[in-house]
Coordinates of C-alpha atoms and ligand atoms in Angstrom, one line a residue:
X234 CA 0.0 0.0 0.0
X235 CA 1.8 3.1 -1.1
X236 CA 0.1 6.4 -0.9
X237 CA 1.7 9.8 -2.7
X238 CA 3.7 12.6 -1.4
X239 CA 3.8 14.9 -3.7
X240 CA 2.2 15.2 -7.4
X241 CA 3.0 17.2 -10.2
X242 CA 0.9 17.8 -12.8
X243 CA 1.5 19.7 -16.2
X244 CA 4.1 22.2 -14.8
X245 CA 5.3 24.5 -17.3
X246 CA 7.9 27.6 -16.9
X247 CA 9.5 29.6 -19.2
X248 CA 12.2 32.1 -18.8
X249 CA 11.6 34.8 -21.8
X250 CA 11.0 32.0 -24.8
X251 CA 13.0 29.6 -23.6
X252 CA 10.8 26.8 -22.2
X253 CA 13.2 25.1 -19.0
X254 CA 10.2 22.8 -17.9
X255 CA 7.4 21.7 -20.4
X256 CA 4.0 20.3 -19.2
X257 CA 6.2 18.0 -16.4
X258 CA 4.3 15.3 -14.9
X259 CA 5.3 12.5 -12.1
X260 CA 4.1 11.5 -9.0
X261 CA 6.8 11.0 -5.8
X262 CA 5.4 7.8 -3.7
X263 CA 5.9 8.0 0.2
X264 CA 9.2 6.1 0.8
X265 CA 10.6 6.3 -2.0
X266 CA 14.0 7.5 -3.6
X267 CA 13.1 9.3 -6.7
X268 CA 16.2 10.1 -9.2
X269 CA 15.7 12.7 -12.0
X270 CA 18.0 12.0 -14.3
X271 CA 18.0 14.3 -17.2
X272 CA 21.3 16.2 -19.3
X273 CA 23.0 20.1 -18.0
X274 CA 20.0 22.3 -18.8
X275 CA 17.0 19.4 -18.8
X276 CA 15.0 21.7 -16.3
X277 CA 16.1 19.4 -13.3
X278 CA 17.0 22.2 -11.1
X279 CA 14.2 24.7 -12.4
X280 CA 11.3 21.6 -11.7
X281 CA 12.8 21.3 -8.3
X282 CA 12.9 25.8 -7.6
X283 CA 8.8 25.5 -8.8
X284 CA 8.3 22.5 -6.1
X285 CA 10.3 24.8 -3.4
X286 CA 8.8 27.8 -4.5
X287 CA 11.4 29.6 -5.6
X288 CA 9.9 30.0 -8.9
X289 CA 5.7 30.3 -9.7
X290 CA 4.9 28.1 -12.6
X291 CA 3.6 29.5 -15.8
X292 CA 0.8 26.7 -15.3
X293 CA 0.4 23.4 -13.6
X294 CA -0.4 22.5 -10.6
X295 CA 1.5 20.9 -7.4
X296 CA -0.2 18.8 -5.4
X297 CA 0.4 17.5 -1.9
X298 CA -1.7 14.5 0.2
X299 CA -4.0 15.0 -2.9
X300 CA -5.0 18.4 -2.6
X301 CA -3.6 21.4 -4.5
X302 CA -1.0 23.8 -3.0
X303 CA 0.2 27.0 -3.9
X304 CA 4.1 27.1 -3.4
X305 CA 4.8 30.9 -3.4
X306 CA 7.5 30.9 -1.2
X307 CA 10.2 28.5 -0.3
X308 CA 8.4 29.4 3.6
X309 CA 5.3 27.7 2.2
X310 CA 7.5 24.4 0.5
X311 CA 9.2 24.0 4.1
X312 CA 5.7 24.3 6.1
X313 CA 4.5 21.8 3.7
X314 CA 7.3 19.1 4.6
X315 CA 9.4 20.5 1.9
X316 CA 13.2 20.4 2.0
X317 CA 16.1 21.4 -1.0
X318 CA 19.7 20.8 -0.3
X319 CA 20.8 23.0 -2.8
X320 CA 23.8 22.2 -5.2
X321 CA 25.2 25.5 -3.1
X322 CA 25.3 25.4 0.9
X323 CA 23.6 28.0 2.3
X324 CA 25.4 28.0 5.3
X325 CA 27.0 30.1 7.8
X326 CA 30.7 29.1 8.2
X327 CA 31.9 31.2 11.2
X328 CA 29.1 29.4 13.5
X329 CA 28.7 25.9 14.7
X330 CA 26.2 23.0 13.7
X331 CA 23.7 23.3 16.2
X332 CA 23.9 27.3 15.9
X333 CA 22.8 26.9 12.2
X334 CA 20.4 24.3 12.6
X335 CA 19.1 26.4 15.0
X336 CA 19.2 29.7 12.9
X337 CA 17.4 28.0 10.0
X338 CA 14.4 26.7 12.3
X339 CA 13.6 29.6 14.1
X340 CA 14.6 27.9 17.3
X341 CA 16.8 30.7 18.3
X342 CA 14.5 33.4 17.6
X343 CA 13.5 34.2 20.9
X344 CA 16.3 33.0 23.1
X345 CA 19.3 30.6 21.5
X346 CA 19.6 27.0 24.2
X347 CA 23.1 26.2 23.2
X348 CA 22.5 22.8 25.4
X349 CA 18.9 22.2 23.5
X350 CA 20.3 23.2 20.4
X351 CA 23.5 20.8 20.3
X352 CA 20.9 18.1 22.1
X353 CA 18.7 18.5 19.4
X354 CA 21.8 17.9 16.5
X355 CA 23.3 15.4 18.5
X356 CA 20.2 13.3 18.7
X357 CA 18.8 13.5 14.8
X358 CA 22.3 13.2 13.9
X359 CA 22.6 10.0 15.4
X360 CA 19.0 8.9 14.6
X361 CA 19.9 8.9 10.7
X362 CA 23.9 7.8 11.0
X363 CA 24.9 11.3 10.0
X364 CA 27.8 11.5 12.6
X365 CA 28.0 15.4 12.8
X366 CA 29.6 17.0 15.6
X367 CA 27.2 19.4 17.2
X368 CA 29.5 22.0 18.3
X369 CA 32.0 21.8 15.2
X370 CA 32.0 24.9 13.1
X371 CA 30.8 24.7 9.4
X372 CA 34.0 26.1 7.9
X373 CA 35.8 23.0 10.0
X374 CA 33.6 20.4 8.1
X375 CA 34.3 18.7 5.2
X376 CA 32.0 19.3 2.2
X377 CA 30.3 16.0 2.8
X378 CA 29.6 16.7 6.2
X379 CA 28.7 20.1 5.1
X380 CA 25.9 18.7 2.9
X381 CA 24.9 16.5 6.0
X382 CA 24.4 19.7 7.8
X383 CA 21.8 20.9 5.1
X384 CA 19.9 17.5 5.2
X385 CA 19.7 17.7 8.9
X386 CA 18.6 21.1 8.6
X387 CA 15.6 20.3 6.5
X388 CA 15.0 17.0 8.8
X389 CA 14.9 19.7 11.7
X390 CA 12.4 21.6 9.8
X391 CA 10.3 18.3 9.7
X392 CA 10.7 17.9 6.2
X393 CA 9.4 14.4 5.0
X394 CA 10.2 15.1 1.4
X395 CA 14.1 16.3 0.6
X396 CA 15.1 17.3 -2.5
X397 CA 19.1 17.0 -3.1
X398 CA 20.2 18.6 -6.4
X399 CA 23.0 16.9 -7.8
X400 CA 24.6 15.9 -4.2
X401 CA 27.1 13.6 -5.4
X402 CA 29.2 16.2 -7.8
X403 CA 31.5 17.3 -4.9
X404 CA 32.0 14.0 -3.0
X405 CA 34.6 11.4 -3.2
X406 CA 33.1 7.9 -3.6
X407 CA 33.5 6.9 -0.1
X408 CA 31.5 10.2 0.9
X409 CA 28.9 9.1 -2.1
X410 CA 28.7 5.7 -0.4
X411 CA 27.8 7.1 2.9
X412 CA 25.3 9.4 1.5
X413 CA 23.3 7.1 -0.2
X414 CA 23.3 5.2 3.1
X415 CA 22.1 7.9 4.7
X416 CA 19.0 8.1 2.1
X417 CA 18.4 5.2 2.5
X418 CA 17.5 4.9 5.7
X419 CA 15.7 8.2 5.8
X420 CA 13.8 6.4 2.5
X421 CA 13.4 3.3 5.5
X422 CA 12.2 5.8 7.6
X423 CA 9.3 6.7 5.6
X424 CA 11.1 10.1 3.7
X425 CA 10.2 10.4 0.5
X426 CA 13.6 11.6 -1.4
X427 CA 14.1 13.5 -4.9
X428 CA 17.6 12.4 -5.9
X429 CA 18.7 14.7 -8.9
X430 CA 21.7 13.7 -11.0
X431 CA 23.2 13.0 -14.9
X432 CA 24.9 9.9 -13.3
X433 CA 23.8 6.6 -14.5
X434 CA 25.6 4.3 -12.4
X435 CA 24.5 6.6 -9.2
X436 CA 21.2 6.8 -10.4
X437 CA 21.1 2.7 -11.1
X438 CA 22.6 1.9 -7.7
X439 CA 20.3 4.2 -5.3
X440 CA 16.9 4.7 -6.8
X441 CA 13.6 2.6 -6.8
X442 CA 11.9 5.1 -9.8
X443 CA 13.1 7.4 -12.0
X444 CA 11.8 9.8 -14.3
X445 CA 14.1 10.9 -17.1
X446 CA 14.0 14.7 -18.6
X447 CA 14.7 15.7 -21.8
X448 CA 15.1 19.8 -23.2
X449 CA 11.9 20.3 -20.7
X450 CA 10.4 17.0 -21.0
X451 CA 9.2 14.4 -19.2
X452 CA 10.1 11.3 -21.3
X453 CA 9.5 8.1 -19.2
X454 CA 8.8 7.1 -15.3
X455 CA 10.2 3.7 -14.6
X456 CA 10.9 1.4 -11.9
X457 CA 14.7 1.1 -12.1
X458 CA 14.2 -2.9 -12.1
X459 CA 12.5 -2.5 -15.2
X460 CA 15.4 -0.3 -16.9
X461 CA 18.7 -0.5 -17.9
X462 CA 21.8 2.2 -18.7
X463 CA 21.5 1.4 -22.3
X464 CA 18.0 2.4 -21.9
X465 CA 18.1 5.6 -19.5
X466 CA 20.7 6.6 -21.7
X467 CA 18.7 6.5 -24.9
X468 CA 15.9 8.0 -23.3
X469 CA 18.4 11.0 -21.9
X470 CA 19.9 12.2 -25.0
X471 CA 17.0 11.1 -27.6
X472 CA 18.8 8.8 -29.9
X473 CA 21.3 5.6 -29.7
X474 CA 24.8 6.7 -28.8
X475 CA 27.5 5.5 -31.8
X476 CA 30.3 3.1 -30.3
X477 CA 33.2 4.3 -29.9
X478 CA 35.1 3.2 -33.6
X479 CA 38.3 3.1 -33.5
X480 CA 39.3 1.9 -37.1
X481 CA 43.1 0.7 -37.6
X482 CA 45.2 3.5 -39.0
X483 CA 48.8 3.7 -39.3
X484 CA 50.7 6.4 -37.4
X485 CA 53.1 8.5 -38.6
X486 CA 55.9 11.2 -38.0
X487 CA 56.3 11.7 -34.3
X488 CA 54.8 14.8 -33.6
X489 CA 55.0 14.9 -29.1
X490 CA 58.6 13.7 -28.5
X491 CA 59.5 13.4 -24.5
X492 CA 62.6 11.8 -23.3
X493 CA 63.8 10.8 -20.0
X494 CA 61.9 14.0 -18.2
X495 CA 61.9 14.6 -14.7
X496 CA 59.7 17.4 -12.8
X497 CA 59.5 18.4 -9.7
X498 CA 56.2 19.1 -8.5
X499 CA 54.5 20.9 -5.1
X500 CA 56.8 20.5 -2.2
X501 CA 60.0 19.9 -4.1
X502 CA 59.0 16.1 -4.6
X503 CA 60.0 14.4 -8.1
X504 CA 56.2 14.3 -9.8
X505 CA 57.5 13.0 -13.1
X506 CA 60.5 10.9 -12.7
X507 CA 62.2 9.9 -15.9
X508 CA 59.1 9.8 -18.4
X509 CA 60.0 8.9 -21.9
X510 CA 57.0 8.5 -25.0
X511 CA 55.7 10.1 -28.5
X512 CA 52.6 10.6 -29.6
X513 CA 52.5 10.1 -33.7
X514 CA 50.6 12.1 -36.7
X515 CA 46.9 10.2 -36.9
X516 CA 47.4 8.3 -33.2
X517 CA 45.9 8.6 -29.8
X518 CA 48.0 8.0 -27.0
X519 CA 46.2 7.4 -23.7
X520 CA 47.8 8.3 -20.2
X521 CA 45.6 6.9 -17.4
X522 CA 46.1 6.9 -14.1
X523 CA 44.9 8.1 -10.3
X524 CA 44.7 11.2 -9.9
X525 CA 47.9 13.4 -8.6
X526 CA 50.4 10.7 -9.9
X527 CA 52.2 13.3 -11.6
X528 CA 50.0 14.1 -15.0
X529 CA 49.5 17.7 -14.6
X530 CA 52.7 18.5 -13.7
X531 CA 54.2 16.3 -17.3
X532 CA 51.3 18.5 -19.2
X533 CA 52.4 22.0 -17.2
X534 CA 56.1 21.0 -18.2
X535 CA 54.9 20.5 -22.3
X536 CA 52.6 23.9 -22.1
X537 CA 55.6 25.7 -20.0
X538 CA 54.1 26.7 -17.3
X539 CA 56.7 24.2 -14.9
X540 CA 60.2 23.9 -14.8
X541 CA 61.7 20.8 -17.0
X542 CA 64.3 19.8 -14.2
X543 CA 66.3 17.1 -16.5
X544 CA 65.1 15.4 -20.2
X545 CA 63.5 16.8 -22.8
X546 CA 60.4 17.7 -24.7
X547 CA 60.4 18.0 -28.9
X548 CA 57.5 19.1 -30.7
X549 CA 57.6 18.1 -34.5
X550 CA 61.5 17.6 -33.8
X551 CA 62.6 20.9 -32.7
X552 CA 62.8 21.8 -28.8
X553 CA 60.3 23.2 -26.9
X554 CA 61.8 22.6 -23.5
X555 CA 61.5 25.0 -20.9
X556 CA 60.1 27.5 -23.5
X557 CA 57.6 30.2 -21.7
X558 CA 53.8 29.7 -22.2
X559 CA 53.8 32.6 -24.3
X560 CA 56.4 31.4 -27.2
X561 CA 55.2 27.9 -26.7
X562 CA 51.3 28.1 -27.2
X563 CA 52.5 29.9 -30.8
X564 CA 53.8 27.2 -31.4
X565 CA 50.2 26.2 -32.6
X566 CA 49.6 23.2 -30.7
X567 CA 45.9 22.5 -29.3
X568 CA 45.7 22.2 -25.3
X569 CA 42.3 21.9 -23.6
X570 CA 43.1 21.8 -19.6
X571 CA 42.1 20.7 -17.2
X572 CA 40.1 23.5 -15.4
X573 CA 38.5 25.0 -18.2
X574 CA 37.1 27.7 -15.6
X575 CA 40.5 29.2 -14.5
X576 CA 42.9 27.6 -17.7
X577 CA 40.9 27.6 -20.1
X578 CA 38.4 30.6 -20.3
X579 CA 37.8 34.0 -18.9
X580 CA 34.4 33.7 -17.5
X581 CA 33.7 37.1 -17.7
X582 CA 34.4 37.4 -21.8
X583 CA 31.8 36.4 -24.3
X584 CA 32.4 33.7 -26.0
X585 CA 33.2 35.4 -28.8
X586 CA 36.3 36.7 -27.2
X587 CA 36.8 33.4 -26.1
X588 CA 36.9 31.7 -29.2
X589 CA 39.9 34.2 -30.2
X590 CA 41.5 33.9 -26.7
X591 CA 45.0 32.1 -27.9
X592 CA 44.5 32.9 -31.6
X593 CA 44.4 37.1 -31.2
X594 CA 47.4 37.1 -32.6
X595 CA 46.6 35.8 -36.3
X596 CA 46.6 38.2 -38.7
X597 CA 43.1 36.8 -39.9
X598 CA 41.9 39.0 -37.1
X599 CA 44.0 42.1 -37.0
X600 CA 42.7 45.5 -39.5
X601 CA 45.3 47.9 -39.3
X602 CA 46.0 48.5 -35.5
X603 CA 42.7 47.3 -34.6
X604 CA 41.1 43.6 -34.2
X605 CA 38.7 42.6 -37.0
X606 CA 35.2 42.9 -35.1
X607 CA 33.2 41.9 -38.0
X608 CA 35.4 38.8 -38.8
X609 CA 35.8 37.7 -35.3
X610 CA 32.1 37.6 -35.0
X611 CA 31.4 35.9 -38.5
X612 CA 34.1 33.1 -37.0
X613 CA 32.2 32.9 -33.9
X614 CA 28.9 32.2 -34.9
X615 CA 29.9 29.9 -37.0
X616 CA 32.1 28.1 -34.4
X617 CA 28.6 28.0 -32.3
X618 CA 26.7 26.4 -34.9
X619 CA 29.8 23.8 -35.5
X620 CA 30.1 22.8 -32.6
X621 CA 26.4 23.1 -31.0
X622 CA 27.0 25.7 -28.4
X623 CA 23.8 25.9 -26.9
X624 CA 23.8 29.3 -26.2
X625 CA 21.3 32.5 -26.7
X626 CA 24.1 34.4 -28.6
X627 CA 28.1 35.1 -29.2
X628 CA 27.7 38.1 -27.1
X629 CA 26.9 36.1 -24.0
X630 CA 29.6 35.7 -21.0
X631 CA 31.3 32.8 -20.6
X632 CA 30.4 31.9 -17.5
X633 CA 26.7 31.7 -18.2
X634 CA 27.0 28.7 -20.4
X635 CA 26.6 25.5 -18.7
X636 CA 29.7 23.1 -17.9
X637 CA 29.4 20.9 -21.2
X638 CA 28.5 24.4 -23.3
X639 CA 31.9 26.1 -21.9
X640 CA 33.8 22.9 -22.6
X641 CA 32.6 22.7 -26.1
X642 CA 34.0 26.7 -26.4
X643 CA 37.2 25.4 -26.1
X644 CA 37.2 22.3 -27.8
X645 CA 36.0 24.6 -30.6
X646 CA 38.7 27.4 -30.0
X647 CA 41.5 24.5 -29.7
X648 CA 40.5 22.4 -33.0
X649 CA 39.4 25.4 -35.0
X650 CA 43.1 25.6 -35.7
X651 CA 43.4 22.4 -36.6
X652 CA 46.7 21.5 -34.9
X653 CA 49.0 18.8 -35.5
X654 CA 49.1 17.6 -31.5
X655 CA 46.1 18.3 -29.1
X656 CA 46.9 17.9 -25.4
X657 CA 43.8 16.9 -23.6
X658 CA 43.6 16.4 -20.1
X659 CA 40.3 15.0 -18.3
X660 CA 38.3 16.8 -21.5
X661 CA 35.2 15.4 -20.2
X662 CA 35.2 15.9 -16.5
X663 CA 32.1 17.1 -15.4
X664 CA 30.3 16.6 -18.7
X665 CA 26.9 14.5 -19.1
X666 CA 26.8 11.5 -21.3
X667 CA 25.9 13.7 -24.7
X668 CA 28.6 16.0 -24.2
X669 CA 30.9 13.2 -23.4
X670 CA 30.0 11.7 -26.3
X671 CA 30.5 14.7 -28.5
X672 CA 34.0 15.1 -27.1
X673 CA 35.1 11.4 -27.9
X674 CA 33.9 12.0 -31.3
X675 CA 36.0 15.5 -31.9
X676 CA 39.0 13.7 -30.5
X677 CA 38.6 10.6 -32.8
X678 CA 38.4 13.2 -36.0
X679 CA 41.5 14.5 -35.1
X680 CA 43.0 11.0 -35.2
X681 CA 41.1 10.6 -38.5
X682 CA 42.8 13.6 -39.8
X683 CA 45.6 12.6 -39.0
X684 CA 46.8 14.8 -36.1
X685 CA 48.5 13.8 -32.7
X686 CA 46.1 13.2 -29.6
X687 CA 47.8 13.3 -26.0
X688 CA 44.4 12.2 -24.0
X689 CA 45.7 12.4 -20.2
X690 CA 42.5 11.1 -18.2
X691 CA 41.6 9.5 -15.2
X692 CA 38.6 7.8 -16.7
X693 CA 39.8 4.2 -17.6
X694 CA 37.1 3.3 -19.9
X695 CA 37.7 6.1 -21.9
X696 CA 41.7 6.2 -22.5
X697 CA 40.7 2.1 -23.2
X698 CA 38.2 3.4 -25.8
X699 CA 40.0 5.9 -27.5
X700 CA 43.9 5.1 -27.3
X701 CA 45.4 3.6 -29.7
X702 CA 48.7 3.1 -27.2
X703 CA 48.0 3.2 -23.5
X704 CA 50.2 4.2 -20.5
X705 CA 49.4 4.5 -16.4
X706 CA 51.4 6.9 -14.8
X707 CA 52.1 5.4 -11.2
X708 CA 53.9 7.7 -8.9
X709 CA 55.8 10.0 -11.7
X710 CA 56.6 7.1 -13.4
X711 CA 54.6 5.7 -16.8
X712 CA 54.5 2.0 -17.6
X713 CA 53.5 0.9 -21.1
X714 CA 49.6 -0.7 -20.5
X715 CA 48.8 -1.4 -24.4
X716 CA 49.0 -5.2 -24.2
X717 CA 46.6 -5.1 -21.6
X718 CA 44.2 -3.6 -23.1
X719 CA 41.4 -6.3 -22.3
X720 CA 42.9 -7.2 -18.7
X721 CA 41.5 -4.5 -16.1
X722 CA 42.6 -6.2 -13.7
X723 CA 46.1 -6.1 -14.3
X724 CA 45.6 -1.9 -15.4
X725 CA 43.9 -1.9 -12.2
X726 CA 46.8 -2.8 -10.2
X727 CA 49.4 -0.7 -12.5
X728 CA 47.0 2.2 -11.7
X729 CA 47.7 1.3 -7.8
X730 CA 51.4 0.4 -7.6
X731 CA 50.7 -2.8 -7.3
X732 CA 53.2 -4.0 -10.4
X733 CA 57.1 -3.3 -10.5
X734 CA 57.4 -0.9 -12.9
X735 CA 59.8 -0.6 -15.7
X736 CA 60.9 2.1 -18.0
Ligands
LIG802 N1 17.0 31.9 -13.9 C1 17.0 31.6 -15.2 N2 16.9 32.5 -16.1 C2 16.9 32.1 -17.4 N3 17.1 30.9 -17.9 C3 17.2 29.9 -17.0 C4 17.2 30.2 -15.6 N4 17.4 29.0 -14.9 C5 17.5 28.1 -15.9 N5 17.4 28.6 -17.1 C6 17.4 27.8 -18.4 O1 16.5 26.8 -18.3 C7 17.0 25.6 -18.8 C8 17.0 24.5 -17.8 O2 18.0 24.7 -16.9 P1 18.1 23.9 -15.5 O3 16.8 23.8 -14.9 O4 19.2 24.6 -14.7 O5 18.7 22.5 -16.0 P2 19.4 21.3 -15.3 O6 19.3 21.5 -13.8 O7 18.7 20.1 -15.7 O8 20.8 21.3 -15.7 C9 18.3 25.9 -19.4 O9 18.2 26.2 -20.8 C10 18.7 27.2 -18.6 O10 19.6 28.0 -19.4
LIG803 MG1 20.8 21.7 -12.3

């Protein structure tokens, strides 16, 4: 016997003409873990602000125990048994647990009970296995016990339906692990739970129903024992994902030469110890490997930006070692970091400036003393449309593209020049499965046109799918991994130490 928690029923908002949420329907069961799973810009987030009324729906209608409600305020959502743990805390770092829980409630509004108030943590805290230390202060916590403070501050509001966008982006997996044991024994305790993510394997592993978005959409409800990833996938991004097709191809001048190069890192400890590989014209050669073992600092030595301490580093033969950024990037190689936010784009450019970023220099742009306006925007727009920027226009800032959109900016920017090597490092951290996609695609052209691919990643399957040669870099060190292409368990145990490794 299951009865309903919340109902939604042909919600639909717009901002200006762009539809975010489009006649949504779906019902939320009492104890049950809901996921949305829907790509960056679905209407995930903008569904969940109308429920928590943050936003007022252009139409539709929320229902809850059956009987319409008006959520015009996020006050109304909370006295309704509402709770959002934003993808942002909304916390106060200088002051402790119990003194936010307590701000939040109201409790403190007449006179604060430190001894109540730290009572009252201790005692929900424990009730749920959310081990947070009443008295700690925020800006001591971790970020996963920061987002336990939000969920017990909606469970101190007495909210029996919590809403967590994305919660798993900032956690490691252990914290992941403990938060979905958490929900699930708030789920056990009769909570109904909205878990928003673009995560199949979270979504997979926690939920008992999901409802999948698409561009506004509601596109299925299913019981997650009646689905599969192949499926949710589908259903995601609105058509069958091609394979990954790696076709035989013969590679060949050596474009990336790097030999016997040692780095020193943070700290003045060795971070690449003795490297030697090339990367050839029309192959792609995969570095995998735990994060911090070293791969930034080999990129940061190729790019300039870090001190070769011994070795060396050719590009198309002639040597780029310990050139500065500036003489090396003219070089004309393609580099998409790993932080496109800080390395990779100036958030508060448009993204037609963007697209010019490393490339100002080309004559292409430059009338008399001046930069080409009309050109660079002619380039731009077409850059948007080639590469499916989904933006309003070129004239929009950077940072008000979504993750995937400001990653496809410089994947755009970087291959626009077509360049003979491409250094990519974790190119689709962050990214949802149609951007992923997208990316794998743009890297495989390159291969297919012949051009040099350095893919530094720490996503196994996809240096598998994509390299044609495969390293793990293990403590500064790289150990060759191609023959074991099929064998993850013994690239498993290269990624951990756990082989001698050779040069
Ligand atoms: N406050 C806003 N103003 C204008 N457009 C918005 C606003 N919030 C979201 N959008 C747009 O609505 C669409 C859905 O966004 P969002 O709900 O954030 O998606 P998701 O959470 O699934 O990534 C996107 O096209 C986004 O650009
Ligand atoms: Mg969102």
């Amino acid at each position: 016997m299951t009865s309903l928690a919340l109902e939604i029923c042909g919600i639909t908002k717009a901002f200006g003409n762009n539809v975010a949420v489009d006649g949504v329907g779906f019902s939320l069961q009492q104890g049950e873990i809901h996921a949305l799973l829907g790509e960056n810009g679905a209407g995930k987030s903008t569904l969940m602000n109308l429920i928590y009324g943050l936003y007022q729906p252009d139409s539709g209608e929320i229902r809850i125990d059956g009987k319409p409600v008006v959520m015009d305020s996020p006050n109304t959502a909370i006295a309704r048994g509402i709770g959002m743990v934003h993808q942002h805390f909304m916390l106060v770092p200088s002051l402790s647990v119990a003194e936010n829980i307590a701000l939040s409630s109201g409790r403190g509004k007449f006179r604060f009970r430190r001894k109540d108030a730290e009572q009252h943590v201790f005692e929900l805290s424990a009730r749920y296995g959310l081990s947070i230390p009443p008295r700690a202060k925020v800006w001591q916590l971790s970020v996963g016990l920061q987002q336990r403070v939000e969920i017990l501050k909606a469970l101190s509001a007495a909210a029996r339906i919590l809403i967590l966008d994305e919660p798993t982006a900032a956690l490691s997996s252990p914290e992941i692990a403990e938060l979905f044991d958490i929900l699930r024994r708030l789920r056990d305790d009769g909570h109904s739970i909205i878990f928003i993510s673009h995560k199949l394997k979270e979504v997979m592993a926690l939920s008992d129903r999901i409802t999948v978005l698409r561009r506004g959409r509601n596109v299925v409800t299913t019981r997650v024992d009646e689905t599969s990833p192949a499926d949710l996938a589908r259903q995601m991004v609105g058509h069958e994902l091609p394979l990954i097709e790696r076709p035989p191809q013969v590679a060949g001048d050596v474009r990336l030469e790097i030999c016997s190069l040692t780095v020193v890192g943070h700290h003045d400890q060795v971070a690449v110890d003795g490297c030697s590989f090339d990367a050839r014209a029309g192959e792609i050669v995969g570095i995998a490997g735990v994060d911090g073992n070293g791969q930034i600092e080999l990129v940061e030595a190729i790019v300039g930006l870090r001190k070769a301490e011994r070795g060396s580093i050719r590009f198309n033969k002639a040597e780029i070692t310990n050139l500065p950024p500036s003489k090396s990037r003219q070089l004309g190689y393609g580099y998409i970091p790993e932080d496109r936010q800080t390395a990779g784009l100036i958030l508060n450019f448009t993204i037609a400036e963007n697209l010019i970023l490393n490339v100002h220099r080309l004559k292409r742009y430059q009338k008399g003393f001046q930069l080409d306006r009309k050109r660079i925007d002619a380039d731009a727009d077409a850059l948007i449309r080639d590469y499916d920027v989904r933006t309003t226009n070129r004239g929009a800032l950077a940072k008000s593209l979504s993750g995937g959109n400001q990653q496809k900016v410089v994947i755009a920017r970087e291959l626009s020049q077509a360049p003979e090597l491409l250094l990519a490092v974790n190119p689709t951290r962050g990214l949802d499965i149609g951007a992923t996609d997208y990316v794998h695609q743009r890297l495989l052209e390159q291969r297919r046109h012949g051009h040099a691919v350095l893919l530094i990643s720490t996503e196994l399957d996809e240096v598998l799918g994509l390299s044609d040669r495969i390293f793990v870099m293990y403590q500064g060190k790289l150990t060759e991994a191609t023959p074991f292409r099929e064998d993850l368990s013994k690239i498993g145990l290269l990624m951990a130490g756990g082989e001698s490794v050779n040069r």
